[in-house]
Amino acid sequence: MQLIRSGIVAASLVAGLLPTAQAEETLPTVSWSRTDFAPYFIVQGPYKNQGIGDQLIDYFITKIPEYQHRPEEMTLARMLANARNEIPVCHVALLKTPEREEFIEYSDPVMINYANGLITNGKGLAQFGMSPDNITDIDLAAHSGHPINIMVTQGRSYSAEVDSIIKQESQLQNSIFQFKSGSAGHDQMIRLLAANRIEGFLGRPEEAFFDNINYEMKQTLYLIGLEGQPKASVVHVGCSKGSWNDDLLAEINRLIKQPEVQTFISSVYTRWLPEQLRERYAHDKAAIFEQSAGAASQP
């Protein structure tokens, strides 16, 4: 009799759990793309999961329980391919392009990020006639044919203006650019720069700051700005199109309008900025957000 009663109790407990389990199964699922692109997503090393995008994903998971969230490591190419195929996937820090807008829906602006430049060391600065106290923007196109080596990541978009220069230059026999891919390629860029075998590689200021720390560089890394491109870009959450994301993007838009949320987002980004950019970030973000809102309101 005791065994029967125990069985009834156990069955009742299981039955009591079923509605919750079934409710979880009926929640819409979204995959959050995590690409190996530090310091946005840090997938290994002492700063693992402390990247800008890592922390934004964690925040949205906590604040939006109406969805099942699945952070997944994937390349940006795979994320975009999934979006094209209408698979529910999002990226927390995506730039708008006309091509992507065909299959991706965007949130309101989440943050800004500063433009790509030439990441180099003291010797690289000297090659361009500069010093740490005197760094000015350069025109990449004007250096075509010069005996310099600049490394770029295969398949990465730096900006419309810079991408155009890279495309034209790559068709030349003595191109100033060398191409590498993946995290192994980035490690090689760091080693070649440390050995003074290249003048530098293209990347964002937060990448230079992270590399200084992560690789414990004996030489300080500097960023030379590139002429002919915007100083910063607006970043959005981007999700594959479909009715599945209506509530998700609406909730994200509601959250990012709150001042305390913007303060948090700014803090996770500026952590990885050089000090001079960290100090001016709030001013630059306000100006670019205003400019972006004005452009969006134009007919």
PDB file of C-alpha atoms in Angstrom:
ATOM      1  CA  MET A   1       0.000   0.000   0.000  1.00  0.00           C
ATOM      2  CA  GLN A   2       2.861   2.342   0.806  1.00  0.00           C
ATOM      3  CA  LEU A   3       4.417   1.645  -2.610  1.00  0.00           C
ATOM      4  CA  ILE A   4       1.142   2.441  -4.361  1.00  0.00           C
ATOM      5  CA  ARG A   5       0.778   5.712  -2.466  1.00  0.00           C
ATOM      6  CA  SER A   6       4.387   6.621  -3.304  1.00  0.00           C
ATOM      7  CA  GLY A   7       3.698   5.904  -6.940  1.00  0.00           C
ATOM      8  CA  ILE A   8       0.626   8.120  -6.911  1.00  0.00           C
ATOM      9  CA  VAL A   9       2.581  10.954  -5.303  1.00  0.00           C
ATOM     10  CA  ALA A  10       5.397  10.594  -7.830  1.00  0.00           C
ATOM     11  CA  ALA A  11       2.956  10.581 -10.723  1.00  0.00           C
ATOM     12  CA  SER A  12       1.265  13.680  -9.347  1.00  0.00           C
ATOM     13  CA  LEU A  13       4.611  15.471  -9.084  1.00  0.00           C
ATOM     14  CA  VAL A  14       5.488  14.607 -12.675  1.00  0.00           C
ATOM     15  CA  ALA A  15       2.062  15.746 -13.850  1.00  0.00           C
ATOM     16  CA  GLY A  16       2.570  19.000 -11.986  1.00  0.00           C
ATOM     17  CA  LEU A  17       5.800  19.601 -13.866  1.00  0.00           C
ATOM     18  CA  LEU A  18       4.404  18.896 -17.320  1.00  0.00           C
ATOM     19  CA  PRO A  19       2.616  22.235 -17.885  1.00  0.00           C
ATOM     20  CA  THR A  20       5.839  24.156 -17.184  1.00  0.00           C
ATOM     21  CA  ALA A  21       7.915  21.916 -19.458  1.00  0.00           C
ATOM     22  CA  GLN A  22       5.314  22.124 -22.195  1.00  0.00           C
ATOM     23  CA  ALA A  23       5.160  25.898 -21.800  1.00  0.00           C
ATOM     24  CA  GLU A  24       8.939  26.124 -22.244  1.00  0.00           C
ATOM     25  CA  GLU A  25       8.738  23.993 -25.373  1.00  0.00           C
ATOM     26  CA  THR A  26       6.166  26.340 -26.908  1.00  0.00           C
ATOM     27  CA  LEU A  27       8.316  29.434 -26.420  1.00  0.00           C
ATOM     28  CA  PRO A  28       9.806  30.747 -29.664  1.00  0.00           C
ATOM     29  CA  THR A  29      13.529  30.059 -29.950  1.00  0.00           C
ATOM     30  CA  VAL A  30      16.200  32.461 -31.125  1.00  0.00           C
ATOM     31  CA  SER A  31      19.846  31.667 -31.810  1.00  0.00           C
ATOM     32  CA  TRP A  32      22.280  34.456 -30.908  1.00  0.00           C
ATOM     33  CA  SER A  33      25.317  34.471 -33.168  1.00  0.00           C
ATOM     34  CA  ARG A  34      28.700  34.579 -31.386  1.00  0.00           C
ATOM     35  CA  THR A  35      31.559  35.096 -33.839  1.00  0.00           C
ATOM     36  CA  ASP A  36      35.268  34.769 -33.041  1.00  0.00           C
ATOM     37  CA  PHE A  37      35.837  38.516 -33.235  1.00  0.00           C
ATOM     38  CA  ALA A  38      37.373  39.936 -30.077  1.00  0.00           C
ATOM     39  CA  PRO A  39      36.576  42.022 -28.156  1.00  0.00           C
ATOM     40  CA  TYR A  40      32.973  41.731 -29.396  1.00  0.00           C
ATOM     41  CA  PHE A  41      32.896  38.002 -28.744  1.00  0.00           C
ATOM     42  CA  ILE A  42      35.740  36.478 -26.775  1.00  0.00           C
ATOM     43  CA  VAL A  43      35.575  32.706 -27.175  1.00  0.00           C
ATOM     44  CA  GLN A  44      38.864  31.730 -25.505  1.00  0.00           C
ATOM     45  CA  GLY A  45      41.544  32.948 -23.131  1.00  0.00           C
ATOM     46  CA  PRO A  46      41.394  34.789 -19.787  1.00  0.00           C
ATOM     47  CA  TYR A  47      38.683  37.205 -20.993  1.00  0.00           C
ATOM     48  CA  LYS A  48      36.402  34.491 -22.374  1.00  0.00           C
ATOM     49  CA  ASN A  49      32.699  35.538 -22.476  1.00  0.00           C
ATOM     50  CA  GLN A  50      33.549  39.098 -21.383  1.00  0.00           C
ATOM     51  CA  GLY A  51      33.200  40.592 -24.851  1.00  0.00           C
ATOM     52  CA  ILE A  52      30.860  43.425 -25.801  1.00  0.00           C
ATOM     53  CA  GLY A  53      28.435  41.153 -27.633  1.00  0.00           C
ATOM     54  CA  ASP A  54      28.738  38.407 -24.999  1.00  0.00           C
ATOM     55  CA  GLN A  55      27.462  40.760 -22.325  1.00  0.00           C
ATOM     56  CA  LEU A  56      24.679  42.178 -24.490  1.00  0.00           C
ATOM     57  CA  ILE A  57      23.415  38.671 -25.245  1.00  0.00           C
ATOM     58  CA  ASP A  58      23.429  37.798 -21.530  1.00  0.00           C
ATOM     59  CA  TYR A  59      21.521  40.987 -20.786  1.00  0.00           C
ATOM     60  CA  PHE A  60      18.804  40.349 -23.374  1.00  0.00           C
ATOM     61  CA  ILE A  61      18.456  36.730 -22.214  1.00  0.00           C
ATOM     62  CA  THR A  62      17.803  37.965 -18.677  1.00  0.00           C
ATOM     63  CA  LYS A  63      15.389  40.706 -19.706  1.00  0.00           C
ATOM     64  CA  ILE A  64      13.398  38.831 -22.372  1.00  0.00           C
ATOM     65  CA  PRO A  65      12.161  35.534 -20.841  1.00  0.00           C
ATOM     66  CA  GLU A  66       9.397  35.187 -23.441  1.00  0.00           C
ATOM     67  CA  TYR A  67      11.919  33.496 -25.746  1.00  0.00           C
ATOM     68  CA  GLN A  68      14.198  30.511 -25.494  1.00  0.00           C
ATOM     69  CA  HIS A  69      17.680  31.880 -26.129  1.00  0.00           C
ATOM     70  CA  ARG A  70      20.519  29.825 -27.590  1.00  0.00           C
ATOM     71  CA  PRO A  71      23.908  31.554 -27.893  1.00  0.00           C
ATOM     72  CA  GLU A  72      25.850  29.738 -30.612  1.00  0.00           C
ATOM     73  CA  GLU A  73      29.387  30.134 -31.880  1.00  0.00           C
ATOM     74  CA  MET A  74      29.265  30.639 -35.644  1.00  0.00           C
ATOM     75  CA  THR A  75      30.988  32.663 -38.308  1.00  0.00           C
ATOM     76  CA  LEU A  76      29.364  35.843 -39.541  1.00  0.00           C
ATOM     77  CA  ALA A  77      29.032  34.168 -42.950  1.00  0.00           C
ATOM     78  CA  ARG A  78      27.009  31.348 -41.385  1.00  0.00           C
ATOM     79  CA  MET A  79      24.855  33.812 -39.441  1.00  0.00           C
ATOM     80  CA  LEU A  80      24.028  35.689 -42.647  1.00  0.00           C
ATOM     81  CA  ALA A  81      23.361  32.424 -44.509  1.00  0.00           C
ATOM     82  CA  ASN A  82      20.956  31.310 -41.767  1.00  0.00           C
ATOM     83  CA  ALA A  83      19.185  34.651 -41.961  1.00  0.00           C
ATOM     84  CA  ARG A  84      18.820  34.313 -45.732  1.00  0.00           C
ATOM     85  CA  ASN A  85      17.224  30.905 -45.153  1.00  0.00           C
ATOM     86  CA  GLU A  86      14.779  32.443 -42.614  1.00  0.00           C
ATOM     87  CA  ILE A  87      16.243  30.514 -39.686  1.00  0.00           C
ATOM     88  CA  PRO A  88      15.540  32.434 -36.423  1.00  0.00           C
ATOM     89  CA  VAL A  89      18.909  34.011 -35.672  1.00  0.00           C
ATOM     90  CA  CYS A  90      20.082  37.387 -34.354  1.00  0.00           C
ATOM     91  CA  HIS A  91      23.311  39.327 -34.001  1.00  0.00           C
ATOM     92  CA  VAL A  92      23.623  41.956 -31.254  1.00  0.00           C
ATOM     93  CA  ALA A  93      26.060  44.276 -33.058  1.00  0.00           C
ATOM     94  CA  LEU A  94      25.326  44.425 -36.759  1.00  0.00           C
ATOM     95  CA  LEU A  95      25.855  47.185 -39.294  1.00  0.00           C
ATOM     96  CA  LYS A  96      23.154  47.964 -41.841  1.00  0.00           C
ATOM     97  CA  THR A  97      23.917  47.421 -45.496  1.00  0.00           C
ATOM     98  CA  PRO A  98      21.486  47.494 -48.451  1.00  0.00           C
ATOM     99  CA  GLU A  99      22.234  43.838 -49.174  1.00  0.00           C
ATOM    100  CA  ARG A 100      21.554  42.710 -45.605  1.00  0.00           C
ATOM    101  CA  GLU A 101      18.302  44.650 -45.391  1.00  0.00           C
ATOM    102  CA  GLU A 102      16.822  42.260 -47.956  1.00  0.00           C
ATOM    103  CA  PHE A 103      16.728  39.458 -45.385  1.00  0.00           C
ATOM    104  CA  ILE A 104      17.429  41.075 -41.993  1.00  0.00           C
ATOM    105  CA  GLU A 105      15.261  43.296 -39.792  1.00  0.00           C
ATOM    106  CA  TYR A 106      16.964  45.738 -37.478  1.00  0.00           C
ATOM    107  CA  SER A 107      16.315  47.203 -34.067  1.00  0.00           C
ATOM    108  CA  ASP A 108      16.680  50.877 -33.300  1.00  0.00           C
ATOM    109  CA  PRO A 109      20.317  51.974 -32.835  1.00  0.00           C
ATOM    110  CA  VAL A 110      21.957  50.110 -29.952  1.00  0.00           C
ATOM    111  CA  MET A 111      25.338  51.835 -29.876  1.00  0.00           C
ATOM    112  CA  ILE A 112      28.017  53.244 -32.154  1.00  0.00           C
ATOM    113  CA  ASN A 113      31.420  51.834 -32.944  1.00  0.00           C
ATOM    114  CA  TYR A 114      34.425  53.716 -34.182  1.00  0.00           C
ATOM    115  CA  ALA A 115      35.756  53.285 -37.689  1.00  0.00           C
ATOM    116  CA  ASN A 116      38.486  50.905 -38.741  1.00  0.00           C
ATOM    117  CA  GLY A 117      41.998  52.230 -39.024  1.00  0.00           C
ATOM    118  CA  LEU A 118      45.534  50.971 -39.427  1.00  0.00           C
ATOM    119  CA  ILE A 119      46.730  49.225 -36.257  1.00  0.00           C
ATOM    120  CA  THR A 120      50.495  49.573 -36.008  1.00  0.00           C
ATOM    121  CA  ASN A 121      53.421  50.005 -33.620  1.00  0.00           C
ATOM    122  CA  GLY A 122      56.032  52.717 -33.113  1.00  0.00           C
ATOM    123  CA  LYS A 123      58.110  51.579 -36.086  1.00  0.00           C
ATOM    124  CA  GLY A 124      55.008  51.514 -38.265  1.00  0.00           C
ATOM    125  CA  LEU A 125      54.208  55.079 -37.243  1.00  0.00           C
ATOM    126  CA  ALA A 126      57.709  56.112 -38.279  1.00  0.00           C
ATOM    127  CA  GLN A 127      57.171  54.536 -41.705  1.00  0.00           C
ATOM    128  CA  PHE A 128      54.367  57.036 -42.219  1.00  0.00           C
ATOM    129  CA  GLY A 129      56.347  59.950 -40.786  1.00  0.00           C
ATOM    130  CA  MET A 130      54.470  59.978 -37.491  1.00  0.00           C
ATOM    131  CA  SER A 131      55.137  59.611 -33.782  1.00  0.00           C
ATOM    132  CA  PRO A 132      52.861  58.637 -30.849  1.00  0.00           C
ATOM    133  CA  ASP A 133      52.292  62.353 -30.186  1.00  0.00           C
ATOM    134  CA  ASN A 134      51.600  63.187 -33.822  1.00  0.00           C
ATOM    135  CA  ILE A 135      49.182  60.747 -35.477  1.00  0.00           C
ATOM    136  CA  THR A 136      47.134  61.953 -38.450  1.00  0.00           C
ATOM    137  CA  ASP A 137      44.786  60.207 -40.879  1.00  0.00           C
ATOM    138  CA  ILE A 138      46.247  58.643 -44.021  1.00  0.00           C
ATOM    139  CA  ASP A 139      44.890  58.092 -47.522  1.00  0.00           C
ATOM    140  CA  LEU A 140      45.325  54.384 -48.254  1.00  0.00           C
ATOM    141  CA  ALA A 141      44.873  54.847 -51.996  1.00  0.00           C
ATOM    142  CA  ALA A 142      47.729  57.358 -52.069  1.00  0.00           C
ATOM    143  CA  HIS A 143      50.102  54.663 -50.765  1.00  0.00           C
ATOM    144  CA  SER A 144      49.395  52.270 -53.635  1.00  0.00           C
ATOM    145  CA  GLY A 145      52.659  51.000 -55.094  1.00  0.00           C
ATOM    146  CA  HIS A 146      54.677  51.940 -52.015  1.00  0.00           C
ATOM    147  CA  PRO A 147      56.888  49.285 -50.360  1.00  0.00           C
ATOM    148  CA  ILE A 148      54.565  48.654 -47.410  1.00  0.00           C
ATOM    149  CA  ASN A 149      52.666  45.576 -46.224  1.00  0.00           C
ATOM    150  CA  ILE A 150      49.250  45.898 -44.608  1.00  0.00           C
ATOM    151  CA  MET A 151      47.300  42.816 -43.586  1.00  0.00           C
ATOM    152  CA  VAL A 152      43.522  42.504 -43.906  1.00  0.00           C
ATOM    153  CA  THR A 153      41.072  39.758 -42.926  1.00  0.00           C
ATOM    154  CA  GLN A 154      39.603  37.830 -45.838  1.00  0.00           C
ATOM    155  CA  GLY A 155      35.878  38.477 -46.336  1.00  0.00           C
ATOM    156  CA  ARG A 156      35.606  41.203 -43.707  1.00  0.00           C
ATOM    157  CA  SER A 157      33.890  44.499 -44.544  1.00  0.00           C
ATOM    158  CA  TYR A 158      35.796  47.514 -43.213  1.00  0.00           C
ATOM    159  CA  SER A 159      33.689  50.272 -44.807  1.00  0.00           C
ATOM    160  CA  ALA A 160      32.364  50.906 -48.301  1.00  0.00           C
ATOM    161  CA  GLU A 161      35.223  53.303 -48.965  1.00  0.00           C
ATOM    162  CA  VAL A 162      38.001  51.066 -47.627  1.00  0.00           C
ATOM    163  CA  ASP A 163      36.535  47.920 -49.213  1.00  0.00           C
ATOM    164  CA  SER A 164      36.655  49.656 -52.606  1.00  0.00           C
ATOM    165  CA  ILE A 165      40.356  50.472 -52.158  1.00  0.00           C
ATOM    166  CA  ILE A 166      41.146  46.909 -51.075  1.00  0.00           C
ATOM    167  CA  LYS A 167      39.287  45.484 -54.080  1.00  0.00           C
ATOM    168  CA  GLN A 168      41.138  47.697 -56.551  1.00  0.00           C
ATOM    169  CA  GLU A 169      44.492  47.181 -54.854  1.00  0.00           C
ATOM    170  CA  SER A 170      44.151  43.382 -54.656  1.00  0.00           C
ATOM    171  CA  GLN A 171      44.132  43.214 -58.461  1.00  0.00           C
ATOM    172  CA  LEU A 172      47.610  44.725 -58.643  1.00  0.00           C
ATOM    173  CA  GLN A 173      50.719  42.570 -58.789  1.00  0.00           C
ATOM    174  CA  ASN A 174      52.447  44.499 -56.004  1.00  0.00           C
ATOM    175  CA  SER A 175      49.448  45.128 -53.749  1.00  0.00           C
ATOM    176  CA  ILE A 176      50.075  46.766 -50.391  1.00  0.00           C
ATOM    177  CA  PHE A 177      47.584  44.314 -48.853  1.00  0.00           C
ATOM    178  CA  GLN A 178      48.054  40.732 -47.672  1.00  0.00           C
ATOM    179  CA  PHE A 179      45.049  38.567 -46.799  1.00  0.00           C
ATOM    180  CA  LYS A 180      44.571  36.298 -43.775  1.00  0.00           C
ATOM    181  CA  SER A 181      41.491  34.626 -42.315  1.00  0.00           C
ATOM    182  CA  GLY A 182      40.149  33.464 -38.964  1.00  0.00           C
ATOM    183  CA  SER A 183      41.589  33.715 -35.466  1.00  0.00           C
ATOM    184  CA  ALA A 184      44.794  31.950 -36.554  1.00  0.00           C
ATOM    185  CA  GLY A 185      45.242  34.643 -39.172  1.00  0.00           C
ATOM    186  CA  HIS A 186      44.853  37.343 -36.542  1.00  0.00           C
ATOM    187  CA  ASP A 187      47.470  35.664 -34.351  1.00  0.00           C
ATOM    188  CA  GLN A 188      49.810  35.716 -37.331  1.00  0.00           C
ATOM    189  CA  MET A 189      49.159  39.436 -37.881  1.00  0.00           C
ATOM    190  CA  ILE A 190      50.184  40.112 -34.290  1.00  0.00           C
ATOM    191  CA  ARG A 191      53.382  38.052 -34.619  1.00  0.00           C
ATOM    192  CA  LEU A 192      54.381  39.690 -37.910  1.00  0.00           C
ATOM    193  CA  LEU A 193      53.759  43.176 -36.530  1.00  0.00           C
ATOM    194  CA  ALA A 194      55.759  42.409 -33.382  1.00  0.00           C
ATOM    195  CA  ALA A 195      58.619  41.239 -35.614  1.00  0.00           C
ATOM    196  CA  ASN A 196      58.302  44.428 -37.719  1.00  0.00           C
ATOM    197  CA  ARG A 197      57.645  42.374 -40.847  1.00  0.00           C
ATOM    198  CA  ILE A 198      54.480  44.313 -41.703  1.00  0.00           C
ATOM    199  CA  GLU A 199      53.518  47.953 -41.224  1.00  0.00           C
ATOM    200  CA  GLY A 200      50.213  47.026 -39.615  1.00  0.00           C
ATOM    201  CA  PHE A 201      46.746  45.552 -40.124  1.00  0.00           C
ATOM    202  CA  LEU A 202      43.287  47.055 -40.476  1.00  0.00           C
ATOM    203  CA  GLY A 203      40.992  46.964 -37.453  1.00  0.00           C
ATOM    204  CA  ARG A 204      38.978  48.986 -34.951  1.00  0.00           C
ATOM    205  CA  PRO A 205      40.390  50.889 -31.957  1.00  0.00           C
ATOM    206  CA  GLU A 206      38.835  48.444 -29.512  1.00  0.00           C
ATOM    207  CA  GLU A 207      40.674  45.614 -31.284  1.00  0.00           C
ATOM    208  CA  ALA A 208      43.988  47.428 -30.823  1.00  0.00           C
ATOM    209  CA  PHE A 209      43.226  47.997 -27.145  1.00  0.00           C
ATOM    210  CA  PHE A 210      42.240  44.354 -26.625  1.00  0.00           C
ATOM    211  CA  ASP A 211      45.304  43.051 -28.465  1.00  0.00           C
ATOM    212  CA  ASN A 212      47.579  45.189 -26.288  1.00  0.00           C
ATOM    213  CA  ILE A 213      46.129  43.456 -23.216  1.00  0.00           C
ATOM    214  CA  ASN A 214      45.426  39.959 -24.481  1.00  0.00           C
ATOM    215  CA  TYR A 215      48.773  39.425 -26.197  1.00  0.00           C
ATOM    216  CA  GLU A 216      50.702  41.324 -23.506  1.00  0.00           C
ATOM    217  CA  MET A 217      52.380  43.328 -26.230  1.00  0.00           C
ATOM    218  CA  LYS A 218      55.853  44.630 -25.443  1.00  0.00           C
ATOM    219  CA  GLN A 219      55.242  47.319 -28.068  1.00  0.00           C
ATOM    220  CA  THR A 220      52.264  49.635 -27.693  1.00  0.00           C
ATOM    221  CA  LEU A 221      49.772  49.420 -30.550  1.00  0.00           C
ATOM    222  CA  TYR A 222      48.451  52.611 -32.134  1.00  0.00           C
ATOM    223  CA  LEU A 223      45.579  53.357 -34.508  1.00  0.00           C
ATOM    224  CA  ILE A 224      46.039  55.557 -37.592  1.00  0.00           C
ATOM    225  CA  GLY A 225      42.739  56.845 -38.955  1.00  0.00           C
ATOM    226  CA  LEU A 226      41.808  56.389 -42.612  1.00  0.00           C
ATOM    227  CA  GLU A 227      40.659  59.282 -44.763  1.00  0.00           C
ATOM    228  CA  GLY A 228      37.395  59.193 -46.684  1.00  0.00           C
ATOM    229  CA  GLN A 229      35.182  57.229 -44.300  1.00  0.00           C
ATOM    230  CA  PRO A 230      32.803  58.116 -41.443  1.00  0.00           C
ATOM    231  CA  LYS A 231      34.463  58.307 -38.028  1.00  0.00           C
ATOM    232  CA  ALA A 232      31.857  56.003 -36.476  1.00  0.00           C
ATOM    233  CA  SER A 233      28.904  53.819 -37.458  1.00  0.00           C
ATOM    234  CA  VAL A 234      25.519  53.065 -35.915  1.00  0.00           C
ATOM    235  CA  VAL A 235      25.114  49.487 -34.676  1.00  0.00           C
ATOM    236  CA  HIS A 236      21.844  47.552 -34.385  1.00  0.00           C
ATOM    237  CA  VAL A 237      20.514  44.194 -33.286  1.00  0.00           C
ATOM    238  CA  GLY A 238      19.813  42.374 -36.539  1.00  0.00           C
ATOM    239  CA  CYS A 239      17.493  39.365 -36.859  1.00  0.00           C
ATOM    240  CA  SER A 240      16.390  37.219 -39.773  1.00  0.00           C
ATOM    241  CA  LYS A 241      13.093  38.419 -41.199  1.00  0.00           C
ATOM    242  CA  GLY A 242       9.802  36.832 -40.206  1.00  0.00           C
ATOM    243  CA  SER A 243       6.871  37.273 -37.863  1.00  0.00           C
ATOM    244  CA  TRP A 244       8.744  35.228 -35.256  1.00  0.00           C
ATOM    245  CA  ASN A 245      10.822  38.273 -34.255  1.00  0.00           C
ATOM    246  CA  ASP A 246       8.029  40.876 -33.954  1.00  0.00           C
ATOM    247  CA  ASP A 247       7.776  40.700 -30.180  1.00  0.00           C
ATOM    248  CA  LEU A 248      11.540  40.228 -29.766  1.00  0.00           C
ATOM    249  CA  LEU A 249      12.560  43.369 -31.667  1.00  0.00           C
ATOM    250  CA  ALA A 250       9.737  45.348 -30.072  1.00  0.00           C
ATOM    251  CA  GLU A 251      10.996  44.375 -26.616  1.00  0.00           C
ATOM    252  CA  ILE A 252      14.598  45.153 -27.549  1.00  0.00           C
ATOM    253  CA  ASN A 253      13.533  48.583 -28.821  1.00  0.00           C
ATOM    254  CA  ARG A 254      11.658  49.192 -25.576  1.00  0.00           C
ATOM    255  CA  LEU A 255      14.688  48.221 -23.504  1.00  0.00           C
ATOM    256  CA  ILE A 256      17.309  50.231 -25.376  1.00  0.00           C
ATOM    257  CA  LYS A 257      15.259  53.425 -25.042  1.00  0.00           C
ATOM    258  CA  GLN A 258      15.750  53.297 -21.265  1.00  0.00           C
ATOM    259  CA  PRO A 259      18.626  55.521 -20.049  1.00  0.00           C
ATOM    260  CA  GLU A 260      19.930  52.914 -17.605  1.00  0.00           C
ATOM    261  CA  VAL A 261      20.111  50.337 -20.406  1.00  0.00           C
ATOM    262  CA  GLN A 262      22.043  52.733 -22.643  1.00  0.00           C
ATOM    263  CA  THR A 263      24.402  53.387 -19.734  1.00  0.00           C
ATOM    264  CA  PHE A 264      25.018  49.643 -19.432  1.00  0.00           C
ATOM    265  CA  ILE A 265      25.551  49.207 -23.192  1.00  0.00           C
ATOM    266  CA  SER A 266      27.997  52.106 -23.274  1.00  0.00           C
ATOM    267  CA  SER A 267      29.914  50.678 -20.332  1.00  0.00           C
ATOM    268  CA  VAL A 268      30.478  47.272 -21.950  1.00  0.00           C
ATOM    269  CA  TYR A 269      31.725  48.951 -25.145  1.00  0.00           C
ATOM    270  CA  THR A 270      33.916  51.648 -23.643  1.00  0.00           C
ATOM    271  CA  ARG A 271      35.663  49.079 -21.435  1.00  0.00           C
ATOM    272  CA  TRP A 272      37.640  48.068 -24.516  1.00  0.00           C
ATOM    273  CA  LEU A 273      38.309  51.550 -25.903  1.00  0.00           C
ATOM    274  CA  PRO A 274      41.570  53.498 -25.618  1.00  0.00           C
ATOM    275  CA  GLU A 275      41.289  56.216 -22.981  1.00  0.00           C
ATOM    276  CA  GLN A 276      41.043  59.147 -25.399  1.00  0.00           C
ATOM    277  CA  LEU A 277      38.039  57.579 -27.164  1.00  0.00           C
ATOM    278  CA  ARG A 278      36.474  56.423 -23.901  1.00  0.00           C
ATOM    279  CA  GLU A 279      36.319  60.027 -22.724  1.00  0.00           C
ATOM    280  CA  ARG A 280      34.545  61.318 -25.843  1.00  0.00           C
ATOM    281  CA  TYR A 281      32.287  58.332 -26.525  1.00  0.00           C
ATOM    282  CA  ALA A 282      29.146  59.747 -24.871  1.00  0.00           C
ATOM    283  CA  HIS A 283      29.389  62.966 -26.864  1.00  0.00           C
ATOM    284  CA  ASP A 284      30.037  61.163 -30.150  1.00  0.00           C
ATOM    285  CA  LYS A 285      27.213  58.688 -29.584  1.00  0.00           C
ATOM    286  CA  ALA A 286      24.665  61.426 -28.870  1.00  0.00           C
ATOM    287  CA  ALA A 287      25.654  63.339 -32.018  1.00  0.00           C
ATOM    288  CA  ILE A 288      25.597  60.263 -34.289  1.00  0.00           C
ATOM    289  CA  PHE A 289      22.307  58.963 -32.839  1.00  0.00           C
ATOM    290  CA  GLU A 290      20.766  62.375 -33.545  1.00  0.00           C
ATOM    291  CA  GLN A 291      22.165  62.405 -37.056  1.00  0.00           C
ATOM    292  CA  SER A 292      20.885  58.859 -37.664  1.00  0.00           C
ATOM    293  CA  ALA A 293      17.401  59.731 -36.403  1.00  0.00           C
ATOM    294  CA  GLY A 294      17.318  62.757 -38.699  1.00  0.00           C
ATOM    295  CA  ALA A 295      18.315  60.681 -41.714  1.00  0.00           C
ATOM    296  CA  ALA A 296      15.695  58.021 -40.905  1.00  0.00           C
ATOM    297  CA  SER A 297      12.935  60.653 -40.796  1.00  0.00           C
ATOM    298  CA  GLN A 298      13.702  61.906 -44.301  1.00  0.00           C
ATOM    299  CA  PRO A 299      11.096  60.855 -46.901  1.00  0.00           C
TER     300      PRO A 299
END
